[in-house]
Amino acid sequence: MATVIIDGKEIDVKAGTTIMEAAKLLDIYIPHFCYHPKLPIAGNCRMCLVEVEKMPKPVISCAMPVNDGMVVKTDSEMVRTARKGVMEFLLINHPLDCPVCDQGGECSLQDLAMKYGPDRSRFHDHKRHVPNYDLGPIIETEMNRCIHCTRCIRFSEDVSGVEQMGAVYRGDHMQVGPFVESRLDSELTGNLAELCPVGALNFKPFHFQARGWELKHADGICSHCSVGCHTRMDHLDGRILRVMSRSWNEGNETWLCDKGRFALDGLANERLTAPMVRASQGGELKKVSWPEALDQAAKILKSVKPEEVAGLASDAVQGGEELFAFQDLMRNVLGSGHIDHRLRQRDFSADELPLTRADLLMNTPLASLNGADAIVLVGFDPRFETPILNIRLRRATQAGARVVSVGARKLNTNLLNVTEVVVAPGGEVARLNAALQALDHDEACAEDPVAALLKGAKKPVLLLGEGANVHPEAEALRRVSVALLDKVGGIGPNWNGYNRVAARANAAAAQDLGVVPHRGAGYTRLERMGMNASQILEAAASGQVKVLFLLGVDPLDEALDRDLARRALSKARVIYLGAFYGSAAQKAEVVLAGLAPGERPMTLTNGEGRVQRSARAVNGPLEAKEDWRILRALSDRFAAPLGYNDLEALRKKMAASDHRYDLSRLGPGESAMACDHSPVTRGLPVTVSAAAESGAAMQLLMVSSFYRDDPVAARSKVMGQLARDGRLRIHPDDASGLAIVQDGLVRVLSGERKIEVRADLDRRVPHGVVIGDLGRGENATRELGDYSNGYPRVSLVALPG
Amino acid sequence: MNERTTLSTGVTPRFSEEKLQEIEKIFQRYPADRRQSAVMPILHLAQREFGGWLSREALDYVAGLINMPPIRVYEVATFYTMYNLQPVGRYHVQACTNISCWLCGSDQVMDALKNKLKIGVGHTSEDKRFTLAEVECLGACVNAPMMQINDDYYENLTTDKVVEIIDRLP
Ligand code: SF4
Ligand code: SF4
Ligand code: FES
Ligand code: FES
């Protein structure tokens, strides 16, 4: 410990703390540009000079560690003179074009120049002029404004792991940028613009959209993946223009990924603005009043028996409020138990088991992932499923942790020390089981990469990703993962390394609040199990289910089997409640216009099980209404309406059914609750099916496209520029055998079904496998999908053109 | 010289087997986990091998050999003026204009060079024989003024001597 006195205030800090950080603890602001709490120290802007007693010259506080007894002055005459000098130099080459700079009004340089800058320049030479670069769809550059703080370079190197930014030439010829024009190949590029203290790096989608001081702010939670990053939605005139990060030490620190930041333009496309009803089969949708639409919906629902109604909900765009009200309505008002949100899951066998939250969500808090020393990824591509979680894993690997990734494809990863164990599609269970057996024998253990990694690890983590969750033997895979981790002591009261990471933002809330056929809200057991997502679609296609009630979900674009979804939607009568005029609304008889994230207060539960609240930033379009209120109003047309009339009452009801949704129980300083460390279902028998056979045909692996994975992102133009979706990835060797060329058209056939897509040759794809994005619309890979067949065998034909 | 970017030739040069062995030796001068330290000598070798200058492809090739991100190589190559990022003539004439040489008449030396070669500083003659450069102290102040042509120093220069030296070049 060291005791320091800063500006007359005394504080005890850990030895090694810098003066800057000690001052921060005292709420003393020291001007700075290059210092950033989450980046390595550079000490090159010199703005943070302070006076230390007994030192002859001012020192930079961001890099100077405190000493016991140090006396620091942050605002003495010496300090002010020094800062004025630094500022004069910084401004020599600065273009001073604040009036046309996006950063104007929220610029550190502008603010500090007001305090320390000279009122006129003594510099008579030419200012330097440096080139701009096109860094891709997110970042706009105006490099003349750069003050060489190197934050962007340190971020690229340290956090994003994509070293493309650098400083070339030297002295006053120094230029920051990639030198050779190139698009930044990272999912985290938006952070560069956020951390640039001046207007050198700006947001391209926000360029010239508004001035900082005109914007209003609302605190949000990102709804684009299960990390649940803390955001600030900046809005003006009813439009969200920009999403910035809010600092959250246990989660996103100060970062956001590009999807979380700029998928928002998708909110403005294909929106439903009023309720609509279709007068006759095949007729046009007509705008009607709310009572008419609700009457019509009620009429349809009443026209069939309760068990002939089924509900599907989106776990990507709906808040906990809607999810809770939806299952409440389905079960208690309409009397149907057929409700689900898992349209991409294949294996529902675990529904028979009393699984808990600890089985279904993450058990290692995000903040603790940095501390892991051994990381096993199972069917998980953390970088392109949960980018901010991936930063945590990267930090762990920077500290020496090793990674083994078990999956059917190689990853485009920025983690260090990675061993990739690529298995034939479906072979993960057998692979992990072999590791489990190997743990008993020293020799075998040394040879098995997974066993060798886990053996002796003190803080092992195992993360099941989307590839594991939608695995045809997901439950077997989950069990063997639990057993494996359990065997090496990775599941205990002090360290629980078992994590099932859902990709979707509110999948956890859907589980908690009972939007599943086998459990009620709060993990209550049900008398009778309803039908799961795949059964619901089958039953709708066969006519057994007569009415499909869809909450924010487009089965054509979400279900694994597009063909089945198509048959279901054309056979059943469809009521759609949601924000977008998508494939479901186009088929629906009644369309109830709901709201999208950012337009309503929402409860979002992240992958850790942390319950978080996102505020409303803007109003929805025209007559669209908050989704749960629509459900509430609809329930009025039935014998036992829903028992809540305002948001507070609804949230009380949610909290009563699952105490984790009672945020008033939190202590001071707690932001929300993570998962409780209750032990997962251990000791269940591990079942292994025969190893996946390999045949002559290619196997199709379907993955979701990160930048297009939810209804908002799918409609975003910016995401469209980032995604390379709709392509079929194939190994160049396999491709050349089939005369398939890069970007060439390929017909993919599986039984009766076929699609035509463009090829993308990629060495990361294993031999004998082709990888397609699940995709949307015609020719999406999901046309070939099918719930019972995990990895369809396909044949490929190269087409001209 | 144009400082804005590297020139791309569209062709990736390659070291010969022999030079690759030399590079292995260079790597051995540094600890195994510090291979990146070899970037400067390897760039130097590349410049010698690949026509006296480093094209973008040459820089990328070196980056690949050392397994470091290209931008880190660009940073090194642009920091030091002795890496040429533009093609140079067969003779790279580098005249020192730093203080000692200047006091002893480097201005006249420079003028003589410009007149003789008919090019300005930073330029290459049309026949690609000469590139003229102005450099800082090359450590031969005792015999100022001086210039360096490729690897050789020429000292105690006078305007006449300059012309003579240039004329004598093969
Ligand atoms: S571009 Fe911005 S962040 Fe990067 S060095 Fe320049 S001022 Fe700093
Ligand atoms: S990591 Fe996930 S939660 Fe965070 S900003 Fe990106 S999409 Fe949003
Ligand atoms: S903040 Fe200390 S030198 Fe830049
Ligand atoms: S000043 Fe010319 S060699 Fe030193």
Coordinates of C-alpha atoms and ligand atoms in Angstrom, one line a residue, chain A residues 143 145-153 165 176 192 195-198 200-201, ligand 1:
Chain A
M143 CA -6.7 11.7 -40.4
R145 CA -7.3 15.6 -37.1
C146 CA -5.3 12.7 -35.6
I147 CA -3.3 13.7 -32.5
H148 CA -1.2 10.5 -32.5
C149 CA -2.5 9.2 -29.2
T150 CA -2.3 5.6 -30.6
R151 CA -5.4 4.5 -28.8
C152 CA -6.7 3.0 -32.0
I153 CA -3.4 1.1 -32.6
M165 CA -3.7 0.0 -37.6
V176 CA -1.8 6.7 -38.3
L192 CA -12.0 2.8 -32.8
L195 CA -12.2 5.7 -28.3
C196 CA -10.6 8.2 -30.7
P197 CA -10.5 11.3 -28.5
V198 CA -10.8 13.6 -31.6
A200 CA -10.1 11.5 -36.8
L201 CA -12.0 8.2 -36.7
Ligands
SF4_1 S1 -6.8 8.2 -35.1 FE1 -7.6 8.9 -33.1 S2 -7.3 7.2 -31.7 FE2 -6.0 6.9 -33.5 S3 -4.0 7.8 -32.9 FE3 -5.2 9.3 -34.0 S4 -6.2 10.5 -32.5 FE4 -5.5 8.6 -31.5

